[in-house]
mmCIF file of C-alpha atoms in Angstrom:
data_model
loop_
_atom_site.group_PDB
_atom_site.id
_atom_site.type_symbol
_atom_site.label_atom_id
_atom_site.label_comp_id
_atom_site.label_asym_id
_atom_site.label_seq_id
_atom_site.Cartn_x
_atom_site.Cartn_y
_atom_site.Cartn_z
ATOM 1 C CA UNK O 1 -88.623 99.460 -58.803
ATOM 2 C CA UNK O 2 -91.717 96.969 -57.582
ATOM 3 C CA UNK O 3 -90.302 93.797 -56.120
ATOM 4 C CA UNK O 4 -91.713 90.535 -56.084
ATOM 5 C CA UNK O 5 -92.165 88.266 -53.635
ATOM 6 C CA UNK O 6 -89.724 85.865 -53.203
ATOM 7 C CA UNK O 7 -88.762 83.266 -50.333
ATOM 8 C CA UNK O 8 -85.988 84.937 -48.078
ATOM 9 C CA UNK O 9 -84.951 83.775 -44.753
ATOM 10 C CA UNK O 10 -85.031 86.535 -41.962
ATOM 11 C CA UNK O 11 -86.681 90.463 -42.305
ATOM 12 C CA UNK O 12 -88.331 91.217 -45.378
ATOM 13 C CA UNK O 13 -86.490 94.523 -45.728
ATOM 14 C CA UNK O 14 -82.688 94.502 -44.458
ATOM 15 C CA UNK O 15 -81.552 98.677 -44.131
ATOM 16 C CA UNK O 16 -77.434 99.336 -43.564
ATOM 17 C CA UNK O 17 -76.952 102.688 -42.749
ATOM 18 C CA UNK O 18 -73.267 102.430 -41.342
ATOM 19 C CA UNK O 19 -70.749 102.976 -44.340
ATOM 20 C CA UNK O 20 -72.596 103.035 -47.351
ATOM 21 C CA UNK O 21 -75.938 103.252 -47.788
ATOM 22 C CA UNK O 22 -78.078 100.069 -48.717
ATOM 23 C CA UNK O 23 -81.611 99.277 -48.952
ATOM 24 C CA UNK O 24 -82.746 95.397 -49.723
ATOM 25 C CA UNK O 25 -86.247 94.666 -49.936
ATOM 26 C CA UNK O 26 -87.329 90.457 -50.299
ATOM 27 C CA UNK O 27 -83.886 89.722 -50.968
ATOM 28 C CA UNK O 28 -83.329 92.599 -54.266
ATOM 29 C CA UNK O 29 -81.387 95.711 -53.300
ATOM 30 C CA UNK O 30 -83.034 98.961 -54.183
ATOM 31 C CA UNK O 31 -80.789 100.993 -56.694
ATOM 32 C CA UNK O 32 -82.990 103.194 -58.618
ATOM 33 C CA UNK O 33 -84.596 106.117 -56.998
ATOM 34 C CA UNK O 34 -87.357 107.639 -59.153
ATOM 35 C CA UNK O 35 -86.862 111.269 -57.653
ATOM 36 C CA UNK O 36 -83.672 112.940 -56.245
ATOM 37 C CA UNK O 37 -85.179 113.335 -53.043
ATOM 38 C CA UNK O 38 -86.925 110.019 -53.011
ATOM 39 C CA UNK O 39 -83.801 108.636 -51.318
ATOM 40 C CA UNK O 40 -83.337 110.895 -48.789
ATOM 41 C CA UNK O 41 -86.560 110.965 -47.980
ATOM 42 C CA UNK O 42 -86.916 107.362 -46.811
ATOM 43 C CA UNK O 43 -83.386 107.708 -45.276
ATOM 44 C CA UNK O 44 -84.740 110.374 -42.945
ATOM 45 C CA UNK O 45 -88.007 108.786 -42.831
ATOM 46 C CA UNK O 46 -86.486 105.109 -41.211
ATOM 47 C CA UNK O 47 -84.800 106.570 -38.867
ATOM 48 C CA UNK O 48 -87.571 108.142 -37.457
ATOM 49 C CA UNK O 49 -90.127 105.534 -38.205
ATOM 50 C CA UNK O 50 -93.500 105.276 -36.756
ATOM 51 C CA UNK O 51 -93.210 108.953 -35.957
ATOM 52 C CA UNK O 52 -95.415 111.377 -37.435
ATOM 53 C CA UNK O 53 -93.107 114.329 -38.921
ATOM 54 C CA UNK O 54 -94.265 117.538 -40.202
ATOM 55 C CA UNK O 55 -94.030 118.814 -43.191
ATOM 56 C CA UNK O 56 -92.029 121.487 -41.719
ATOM 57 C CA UNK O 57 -89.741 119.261 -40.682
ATOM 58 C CA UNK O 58 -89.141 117.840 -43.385
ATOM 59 C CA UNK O 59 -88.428 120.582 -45.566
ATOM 60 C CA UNK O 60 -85.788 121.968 -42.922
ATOM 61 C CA UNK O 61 -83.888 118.437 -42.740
ATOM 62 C CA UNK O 62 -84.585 117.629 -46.724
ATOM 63 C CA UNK O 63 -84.680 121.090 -48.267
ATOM 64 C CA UNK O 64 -83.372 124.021 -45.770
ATOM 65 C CA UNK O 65 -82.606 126.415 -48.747
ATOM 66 C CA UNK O 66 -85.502 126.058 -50.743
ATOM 67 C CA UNK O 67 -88.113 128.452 -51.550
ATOM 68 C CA UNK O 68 -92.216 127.662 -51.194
ATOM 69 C CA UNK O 69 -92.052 125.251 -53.716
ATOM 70 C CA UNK O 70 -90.393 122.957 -51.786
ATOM 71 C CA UNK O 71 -94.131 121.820 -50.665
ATOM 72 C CA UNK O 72 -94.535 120.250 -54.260
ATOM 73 C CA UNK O 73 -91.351 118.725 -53.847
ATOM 74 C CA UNK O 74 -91.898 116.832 -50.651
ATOM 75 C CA UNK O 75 -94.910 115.416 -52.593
ATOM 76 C CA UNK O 76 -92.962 114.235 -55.889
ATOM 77 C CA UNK O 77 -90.557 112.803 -53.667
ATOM 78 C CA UNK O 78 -93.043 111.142 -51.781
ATOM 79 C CA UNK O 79 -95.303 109.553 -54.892
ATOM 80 C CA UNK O 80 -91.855 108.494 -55.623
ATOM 81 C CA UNK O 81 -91.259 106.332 -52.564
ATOM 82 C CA UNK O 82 -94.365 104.932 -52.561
ATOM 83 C CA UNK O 83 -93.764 103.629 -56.205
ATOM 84 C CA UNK O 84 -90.360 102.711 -55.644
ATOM 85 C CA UNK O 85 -91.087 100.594 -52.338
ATOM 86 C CA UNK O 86 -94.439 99.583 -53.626
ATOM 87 C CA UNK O 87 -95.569 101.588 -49.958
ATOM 88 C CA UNK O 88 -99.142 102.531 -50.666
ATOM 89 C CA UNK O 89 -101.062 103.068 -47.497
ATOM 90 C CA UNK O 90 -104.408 101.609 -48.580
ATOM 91 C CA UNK O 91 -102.303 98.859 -50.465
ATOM 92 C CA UNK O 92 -99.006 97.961 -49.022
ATOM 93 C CA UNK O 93 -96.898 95.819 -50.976
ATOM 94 C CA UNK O 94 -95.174 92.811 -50.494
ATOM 95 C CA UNK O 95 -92.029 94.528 -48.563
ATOM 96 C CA UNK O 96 -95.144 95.968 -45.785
ATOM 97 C CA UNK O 97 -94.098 99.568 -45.791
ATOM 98 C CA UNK O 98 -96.288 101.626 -45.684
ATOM 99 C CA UNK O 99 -95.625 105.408 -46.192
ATOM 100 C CA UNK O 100 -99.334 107.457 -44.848
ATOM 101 C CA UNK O 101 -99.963 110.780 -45.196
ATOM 102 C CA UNK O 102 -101.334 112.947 -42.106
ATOM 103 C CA UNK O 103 -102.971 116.301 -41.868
ATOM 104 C CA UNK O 104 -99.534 117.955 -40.986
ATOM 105 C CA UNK O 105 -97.146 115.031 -42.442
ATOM 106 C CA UNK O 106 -96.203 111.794 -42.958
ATOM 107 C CA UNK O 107 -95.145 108.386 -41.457
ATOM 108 C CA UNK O 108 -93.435 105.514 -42.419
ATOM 109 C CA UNK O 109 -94.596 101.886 -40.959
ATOM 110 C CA UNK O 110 -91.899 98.820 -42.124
ATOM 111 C CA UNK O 111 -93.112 95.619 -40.495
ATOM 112 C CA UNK O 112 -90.217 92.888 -40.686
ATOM 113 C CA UNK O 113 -87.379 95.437 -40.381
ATOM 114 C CA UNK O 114 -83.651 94.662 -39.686
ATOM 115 C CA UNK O 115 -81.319 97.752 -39.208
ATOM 116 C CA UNK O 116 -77.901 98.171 -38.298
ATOM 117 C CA UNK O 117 -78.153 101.067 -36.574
ATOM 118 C CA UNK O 118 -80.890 99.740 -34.403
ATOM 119 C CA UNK O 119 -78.891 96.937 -33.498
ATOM 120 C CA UNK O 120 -75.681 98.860 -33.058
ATOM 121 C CA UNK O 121 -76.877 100.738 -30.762
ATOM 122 C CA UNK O 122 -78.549 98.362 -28.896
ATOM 123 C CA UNK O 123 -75.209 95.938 -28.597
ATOM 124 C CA UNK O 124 -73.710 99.325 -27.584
ATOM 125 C CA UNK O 125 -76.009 99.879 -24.635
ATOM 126 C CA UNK O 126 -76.656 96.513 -23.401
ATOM 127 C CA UNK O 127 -73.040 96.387 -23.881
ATOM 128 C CA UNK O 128 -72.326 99.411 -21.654
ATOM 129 C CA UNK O 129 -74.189 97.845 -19.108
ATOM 130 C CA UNK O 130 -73.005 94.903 -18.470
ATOM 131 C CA UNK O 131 -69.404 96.305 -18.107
ATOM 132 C CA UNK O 132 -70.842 98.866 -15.221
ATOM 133 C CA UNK O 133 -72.190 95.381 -13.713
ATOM 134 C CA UNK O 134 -69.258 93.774 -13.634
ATOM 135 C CA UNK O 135 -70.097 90.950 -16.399
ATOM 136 C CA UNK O 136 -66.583 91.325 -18.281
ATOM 137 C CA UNK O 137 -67.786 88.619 -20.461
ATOM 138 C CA UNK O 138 -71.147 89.930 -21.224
ATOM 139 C CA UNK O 139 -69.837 92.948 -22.237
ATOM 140 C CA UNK O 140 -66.951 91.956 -24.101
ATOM 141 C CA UNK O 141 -69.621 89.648 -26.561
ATOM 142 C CA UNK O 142 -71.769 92.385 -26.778
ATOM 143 C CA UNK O 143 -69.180 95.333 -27.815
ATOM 144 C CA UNK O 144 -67.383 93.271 -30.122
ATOM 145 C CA UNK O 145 -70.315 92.800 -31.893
ATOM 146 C CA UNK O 146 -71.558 96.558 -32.332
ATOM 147 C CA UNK O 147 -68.127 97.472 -33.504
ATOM 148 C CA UNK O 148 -68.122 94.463 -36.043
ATOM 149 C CA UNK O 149 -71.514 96.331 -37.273
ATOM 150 C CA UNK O 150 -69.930 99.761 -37.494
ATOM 151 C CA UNK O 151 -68.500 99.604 -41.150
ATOM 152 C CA UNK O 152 -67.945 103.148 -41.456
ATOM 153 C CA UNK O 153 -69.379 106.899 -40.939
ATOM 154 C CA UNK O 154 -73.513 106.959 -40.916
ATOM 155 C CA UNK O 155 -74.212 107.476 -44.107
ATOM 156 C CA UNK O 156 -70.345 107.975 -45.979
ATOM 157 C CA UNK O 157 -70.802 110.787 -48.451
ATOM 158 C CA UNK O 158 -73.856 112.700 -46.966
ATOM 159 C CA UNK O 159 -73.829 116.310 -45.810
ATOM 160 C CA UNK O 160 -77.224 116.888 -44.376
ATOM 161 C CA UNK O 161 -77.084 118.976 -41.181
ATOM 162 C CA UNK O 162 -79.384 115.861 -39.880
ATOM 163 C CA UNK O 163 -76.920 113.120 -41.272
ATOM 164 C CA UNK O 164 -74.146 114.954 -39.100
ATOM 165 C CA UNK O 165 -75.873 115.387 -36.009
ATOM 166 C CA UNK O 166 -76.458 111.490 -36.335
ATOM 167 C CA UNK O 167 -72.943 111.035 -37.562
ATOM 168 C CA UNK O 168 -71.294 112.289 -34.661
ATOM 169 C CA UNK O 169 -73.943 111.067 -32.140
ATOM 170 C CA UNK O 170 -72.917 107.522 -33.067
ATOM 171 C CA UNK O 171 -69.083 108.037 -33.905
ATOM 172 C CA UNK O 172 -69.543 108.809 -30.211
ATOM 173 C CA UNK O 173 -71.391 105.493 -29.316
ATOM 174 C CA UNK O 174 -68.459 103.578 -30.952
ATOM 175 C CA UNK O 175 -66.507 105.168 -29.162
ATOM 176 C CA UNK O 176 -67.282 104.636 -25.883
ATOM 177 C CA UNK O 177 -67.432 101.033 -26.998
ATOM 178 C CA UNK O 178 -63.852 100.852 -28.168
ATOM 179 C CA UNK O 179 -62.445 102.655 -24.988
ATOM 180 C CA UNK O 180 -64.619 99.349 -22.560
ATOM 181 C CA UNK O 181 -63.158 97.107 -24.985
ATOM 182 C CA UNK O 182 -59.943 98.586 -24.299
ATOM 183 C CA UNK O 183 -59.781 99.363 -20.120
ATOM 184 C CA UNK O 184 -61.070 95.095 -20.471
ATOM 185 C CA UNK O 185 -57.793 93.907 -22.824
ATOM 186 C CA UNK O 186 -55.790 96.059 -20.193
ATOM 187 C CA UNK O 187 -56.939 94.407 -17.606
ATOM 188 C CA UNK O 188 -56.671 90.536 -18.904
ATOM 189 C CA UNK O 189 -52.907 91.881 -20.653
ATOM 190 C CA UNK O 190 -54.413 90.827 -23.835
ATOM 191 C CA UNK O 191 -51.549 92.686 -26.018
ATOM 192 C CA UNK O 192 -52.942 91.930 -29.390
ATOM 193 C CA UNK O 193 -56.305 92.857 -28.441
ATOM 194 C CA UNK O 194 -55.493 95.858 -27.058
ATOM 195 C CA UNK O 195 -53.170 96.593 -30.476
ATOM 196 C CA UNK O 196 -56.359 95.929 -32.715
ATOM 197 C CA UNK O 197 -58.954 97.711 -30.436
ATOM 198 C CA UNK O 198 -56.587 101.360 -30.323
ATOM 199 C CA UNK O 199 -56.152 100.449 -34.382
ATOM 200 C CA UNK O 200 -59.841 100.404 -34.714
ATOM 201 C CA UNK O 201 -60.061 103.903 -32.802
ATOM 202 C CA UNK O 202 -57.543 105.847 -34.593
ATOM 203 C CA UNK O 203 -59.775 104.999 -37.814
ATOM 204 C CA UNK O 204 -62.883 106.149 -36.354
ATOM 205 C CA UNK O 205 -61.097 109.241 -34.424
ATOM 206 C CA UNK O 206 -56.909 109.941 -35.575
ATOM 207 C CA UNK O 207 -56.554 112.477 -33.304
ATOM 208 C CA UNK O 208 -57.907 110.567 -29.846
ATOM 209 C CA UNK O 209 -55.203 111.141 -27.432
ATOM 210 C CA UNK O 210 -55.843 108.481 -24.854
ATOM 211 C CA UNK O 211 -55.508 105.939 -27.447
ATOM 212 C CA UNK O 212 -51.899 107.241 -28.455
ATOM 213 C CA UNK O 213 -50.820 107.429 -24.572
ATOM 214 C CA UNK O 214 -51.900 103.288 -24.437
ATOM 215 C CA UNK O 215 -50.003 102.726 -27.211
ATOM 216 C CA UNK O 216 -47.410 104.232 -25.882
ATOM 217 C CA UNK O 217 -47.422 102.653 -22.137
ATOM 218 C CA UNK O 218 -48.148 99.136 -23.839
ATOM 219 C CA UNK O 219 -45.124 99.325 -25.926
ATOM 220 C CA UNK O 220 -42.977 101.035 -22.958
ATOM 221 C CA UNK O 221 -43.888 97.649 -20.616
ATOM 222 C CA UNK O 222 -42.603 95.561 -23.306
ATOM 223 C CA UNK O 223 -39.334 97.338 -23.778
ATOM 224 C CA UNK O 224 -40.015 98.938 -27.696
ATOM 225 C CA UNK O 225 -38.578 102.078 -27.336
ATOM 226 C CA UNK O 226 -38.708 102.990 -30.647
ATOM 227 C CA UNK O 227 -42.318 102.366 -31.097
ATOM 228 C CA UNK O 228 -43.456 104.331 -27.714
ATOM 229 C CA UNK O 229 -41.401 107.117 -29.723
ATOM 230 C CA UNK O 230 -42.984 106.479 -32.999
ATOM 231 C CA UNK O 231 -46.602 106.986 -31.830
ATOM 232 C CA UNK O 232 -45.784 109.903 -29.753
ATOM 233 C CA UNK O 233 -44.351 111.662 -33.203
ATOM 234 C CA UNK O 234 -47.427 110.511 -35.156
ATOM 235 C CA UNK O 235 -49.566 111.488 -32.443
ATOM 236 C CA UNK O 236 -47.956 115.333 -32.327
ATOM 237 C CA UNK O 237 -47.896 115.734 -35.986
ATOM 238 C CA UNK O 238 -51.379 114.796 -36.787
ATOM 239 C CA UNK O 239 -52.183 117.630 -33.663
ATOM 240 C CA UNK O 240 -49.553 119.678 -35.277
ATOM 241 C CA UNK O 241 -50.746 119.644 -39.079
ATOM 242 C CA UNK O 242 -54.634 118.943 -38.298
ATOM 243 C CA UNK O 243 -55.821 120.883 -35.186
ATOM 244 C CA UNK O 244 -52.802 123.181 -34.532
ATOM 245 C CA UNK O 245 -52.227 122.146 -31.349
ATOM 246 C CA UNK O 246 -49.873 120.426 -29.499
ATOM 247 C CA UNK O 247 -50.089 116.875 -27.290
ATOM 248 C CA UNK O 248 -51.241 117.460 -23.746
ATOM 249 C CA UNK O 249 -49.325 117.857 -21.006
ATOM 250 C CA UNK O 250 -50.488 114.026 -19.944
ATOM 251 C CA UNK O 251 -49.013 112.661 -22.921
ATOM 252 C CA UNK O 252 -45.842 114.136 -22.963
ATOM 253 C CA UNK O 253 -45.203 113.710 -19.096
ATOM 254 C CA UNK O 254 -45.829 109.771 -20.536
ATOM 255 C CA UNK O 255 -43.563 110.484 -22.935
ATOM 256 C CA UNK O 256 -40.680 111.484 -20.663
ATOM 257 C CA UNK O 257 -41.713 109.006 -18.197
ATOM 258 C CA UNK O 258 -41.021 106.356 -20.447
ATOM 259 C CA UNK O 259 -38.111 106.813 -22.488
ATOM 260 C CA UNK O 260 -35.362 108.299 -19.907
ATOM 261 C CA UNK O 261 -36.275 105.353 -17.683
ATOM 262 C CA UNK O 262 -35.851 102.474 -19.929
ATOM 263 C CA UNK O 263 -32.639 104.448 -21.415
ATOM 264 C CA UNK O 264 -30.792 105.219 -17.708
ATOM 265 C CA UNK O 265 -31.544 101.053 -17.509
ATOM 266 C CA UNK O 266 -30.157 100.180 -21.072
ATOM 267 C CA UNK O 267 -26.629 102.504 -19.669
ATOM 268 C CA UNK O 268 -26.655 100.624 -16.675
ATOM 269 C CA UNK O 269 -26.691 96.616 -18.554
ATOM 270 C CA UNK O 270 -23.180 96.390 -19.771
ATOM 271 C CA UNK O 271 -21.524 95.805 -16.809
ATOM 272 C CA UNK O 272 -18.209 93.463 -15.318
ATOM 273 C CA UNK O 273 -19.637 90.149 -15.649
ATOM 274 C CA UNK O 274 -17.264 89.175 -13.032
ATOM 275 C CA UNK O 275 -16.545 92.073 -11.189
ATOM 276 C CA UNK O 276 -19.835 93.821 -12.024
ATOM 277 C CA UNK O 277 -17.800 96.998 -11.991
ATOM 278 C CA UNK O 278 -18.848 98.985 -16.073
ATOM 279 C CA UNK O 279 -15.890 98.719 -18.754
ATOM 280 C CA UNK O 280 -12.228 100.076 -18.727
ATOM 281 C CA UNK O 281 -13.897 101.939 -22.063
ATOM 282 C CA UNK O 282 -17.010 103.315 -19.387
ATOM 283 C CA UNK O 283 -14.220 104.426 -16.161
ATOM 284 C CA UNK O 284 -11.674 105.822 -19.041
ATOM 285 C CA UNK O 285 -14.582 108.316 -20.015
ATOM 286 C CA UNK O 286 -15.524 109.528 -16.620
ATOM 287 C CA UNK O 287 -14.541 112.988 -15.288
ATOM 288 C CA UNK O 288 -11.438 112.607 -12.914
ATOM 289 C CA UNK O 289 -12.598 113.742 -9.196
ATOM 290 C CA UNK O 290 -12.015 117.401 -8.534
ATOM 291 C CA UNK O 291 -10.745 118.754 -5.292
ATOM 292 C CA UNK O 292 -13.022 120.455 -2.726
ATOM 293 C CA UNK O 293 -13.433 123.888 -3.787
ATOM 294 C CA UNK O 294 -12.524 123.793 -7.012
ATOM 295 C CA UNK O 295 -14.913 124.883 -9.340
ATOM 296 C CA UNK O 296 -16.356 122.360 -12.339
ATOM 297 C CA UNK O 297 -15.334 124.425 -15.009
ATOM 298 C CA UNK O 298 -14.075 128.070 -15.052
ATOM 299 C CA UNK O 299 -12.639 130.402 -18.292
ATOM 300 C CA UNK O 300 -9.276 130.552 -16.530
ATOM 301 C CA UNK O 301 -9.106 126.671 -15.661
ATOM 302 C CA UNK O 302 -9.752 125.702 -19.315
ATOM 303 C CA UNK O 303 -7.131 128.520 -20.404
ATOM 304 C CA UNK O 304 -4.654 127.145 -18.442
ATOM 305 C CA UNK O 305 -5.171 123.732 -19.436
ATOM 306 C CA UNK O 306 -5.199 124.596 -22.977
ATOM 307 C CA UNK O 307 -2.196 126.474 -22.842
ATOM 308 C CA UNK O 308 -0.395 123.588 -20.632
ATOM 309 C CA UNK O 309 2.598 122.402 -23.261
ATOM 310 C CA UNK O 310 2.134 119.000 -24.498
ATOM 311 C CA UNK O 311 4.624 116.263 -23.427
ATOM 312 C CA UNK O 312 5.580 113.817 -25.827
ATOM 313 C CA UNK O 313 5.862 110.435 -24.474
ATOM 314 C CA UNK O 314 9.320 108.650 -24.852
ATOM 315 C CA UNK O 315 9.221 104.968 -26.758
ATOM 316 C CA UNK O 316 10.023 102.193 -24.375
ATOM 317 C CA UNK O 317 11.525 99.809 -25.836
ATOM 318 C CA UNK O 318 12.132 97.772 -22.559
ATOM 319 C CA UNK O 319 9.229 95.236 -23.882
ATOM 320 C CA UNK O 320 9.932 94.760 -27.053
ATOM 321 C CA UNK O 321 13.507 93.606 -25.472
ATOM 322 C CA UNK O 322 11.915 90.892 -23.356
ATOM 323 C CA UNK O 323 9.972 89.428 -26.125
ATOM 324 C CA UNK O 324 13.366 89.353 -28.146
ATOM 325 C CA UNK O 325 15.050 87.546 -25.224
ATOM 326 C CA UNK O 326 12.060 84.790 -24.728
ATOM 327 C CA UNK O 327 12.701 84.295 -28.333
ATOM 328 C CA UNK O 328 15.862 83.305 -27.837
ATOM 329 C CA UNK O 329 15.315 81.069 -25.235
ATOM 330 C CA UNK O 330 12.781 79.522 -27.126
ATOM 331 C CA UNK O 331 14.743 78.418 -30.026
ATOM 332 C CA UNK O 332 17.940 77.960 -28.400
#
């Protein structure tokens, strides 16, 4: 599809490779590829732009199962670009991509480019940096920013061994963001922050430990027991049912760190207001004291006390008397 010029504010060609895939070139998205590989070929092509690539290359990233025809491919997929983007070397078209041919490859020239994954990574670094200077606020702008940019997976739906490698490699970057942003809303208490940032991490990685033991310890300092156990059970059955593991010995120490505390201090609250001494109910259920050198509990002992005959109590009737006789005196 040949574009025409038209008046845009900003980069002449805009390129989103986080999430789904999007090309827009003066202001019209491209949609229609005019080969299969036409796509993927520019895809591989951006990322590496300015770079001379090999044919070679190319055919081990684009076609790594195909036979010696995958020469004529790489050039029907490249006639195919150029047409599409209107990238001809001698006669580049509005957009200014070129796409040149080489002795040994190709390489693609975009002049007025904006990328998200060049300015992810960039926010990410500059990011990165200014939280191992010690500019909290710096790096706080910055790494909210890149994360903002990070829609999804590079490239959602692609299986290229290259699209992986780059996959992970910035999964990774985002990351390493979410866990500054996170050690920074720790340190200022920032609650909801710090809800929102481990949120954002389980989507990008739901099986990131660390996350799950902040979770945990933010909800234990606030007193919701029931949510420090909640995320403890999600975080054991997605290791469970996913990886076949179980959590690590750091998360469950959390675990019982946690939850017997704040339970031995929810046994100890109802208490005497007055005397501060628990309950009748509380005493009434406590062991009596045993003599020295008896033992806690023996076969014989809980014989004998189960064969011990029962003794009926007598009624007394000695109240009920004195409430008659204050009747009386009552009324009389």
């Amino acid at each position: 599809m040949t574009t025409a010029a038209t008046e845009t504010a900003g980069p002449a060609v805009r390129v989103r490779f986080l999430g789904d895939f999007e090309l827009t070139v003066n202001g019209t998205p491209v949609q229609r590829w005019r080969a299969g590989k036409a796509r993927g070929l520019f895809q591989y092509l951006a990322v590496h732009r300015g770079q001379m690539l090999t044919r070679d290359r190319l055919y081990a990233s684009l076609w790594p199962d195909a036979d010696s025809a995958a020469g004529s491919s790489l050039k029907v997929a490249a006639h195919a670009l150029r047409r599409v983007l209107d990238a001809h070397p001698d006669r580049p078209g509005d957009s200014g991509i070129r796409l040149v041919y080489r002795d040994f490859g190709y390489v693609l020239h975009i002049n007025g480019l904006w990328c998200d994954l060049d300015r992810f990574q960039e926010l990410v670094h500059t990011g990165l940096r200014a939280a191992a200077a010690g500019d909290a606020p710096l790096a706080r702008t910055r790494l909210r920013a890149a994360i903002g940019l990070y829609g999804g997976e590079f490239l959602r739906g692609e299986s290229a061994d290259w699209v992986v490698e780059q996959r992970e490699y910035l999964r990774a970057l985002a990351l390493r963001a979410l866990g500054a942003l996170r050690a920074d809303a720790e340190a200022r208490e920032d609650f909801v922050e710090l809800i929102e940032v481990c949120k954002r991490t389980l989507e990008i990685d739901r099986h990131h430990e660390e996350t799950y033991r902040t979770l945990m310890a933010a909800h234990g300092r606030r007193g919701e027991l029931a949510c420090v156990r909640r995320w403890y059970e999600l975080c054991a059955r997605r290791m469970r049912d996913e990886l076949a593991v179980a959590p690590g010995h750091e998360t469950q120490r959390l675990l019982g760190t946690l939850i017997p505390a704040a339970a031995r201090a929810a046994a100890a609250a109802p208490v005497s207001a007055v005397t501060g001494a628990p309950p009748a109910t509380v005493r009434a259920l406590r062991p009596t004291a045993r003599q020295a050198g008896t033992p806690a509990w023996s076969p014989e002992a809980r014989t004998t006390a189960l064969a011990r005959p029962v003794r009926r109590a007598r009624p007394d009737n000695r109240a009920a008397a004195a409430l008659a006789r204050a009747a009386d005196q009552a009324t009389a």
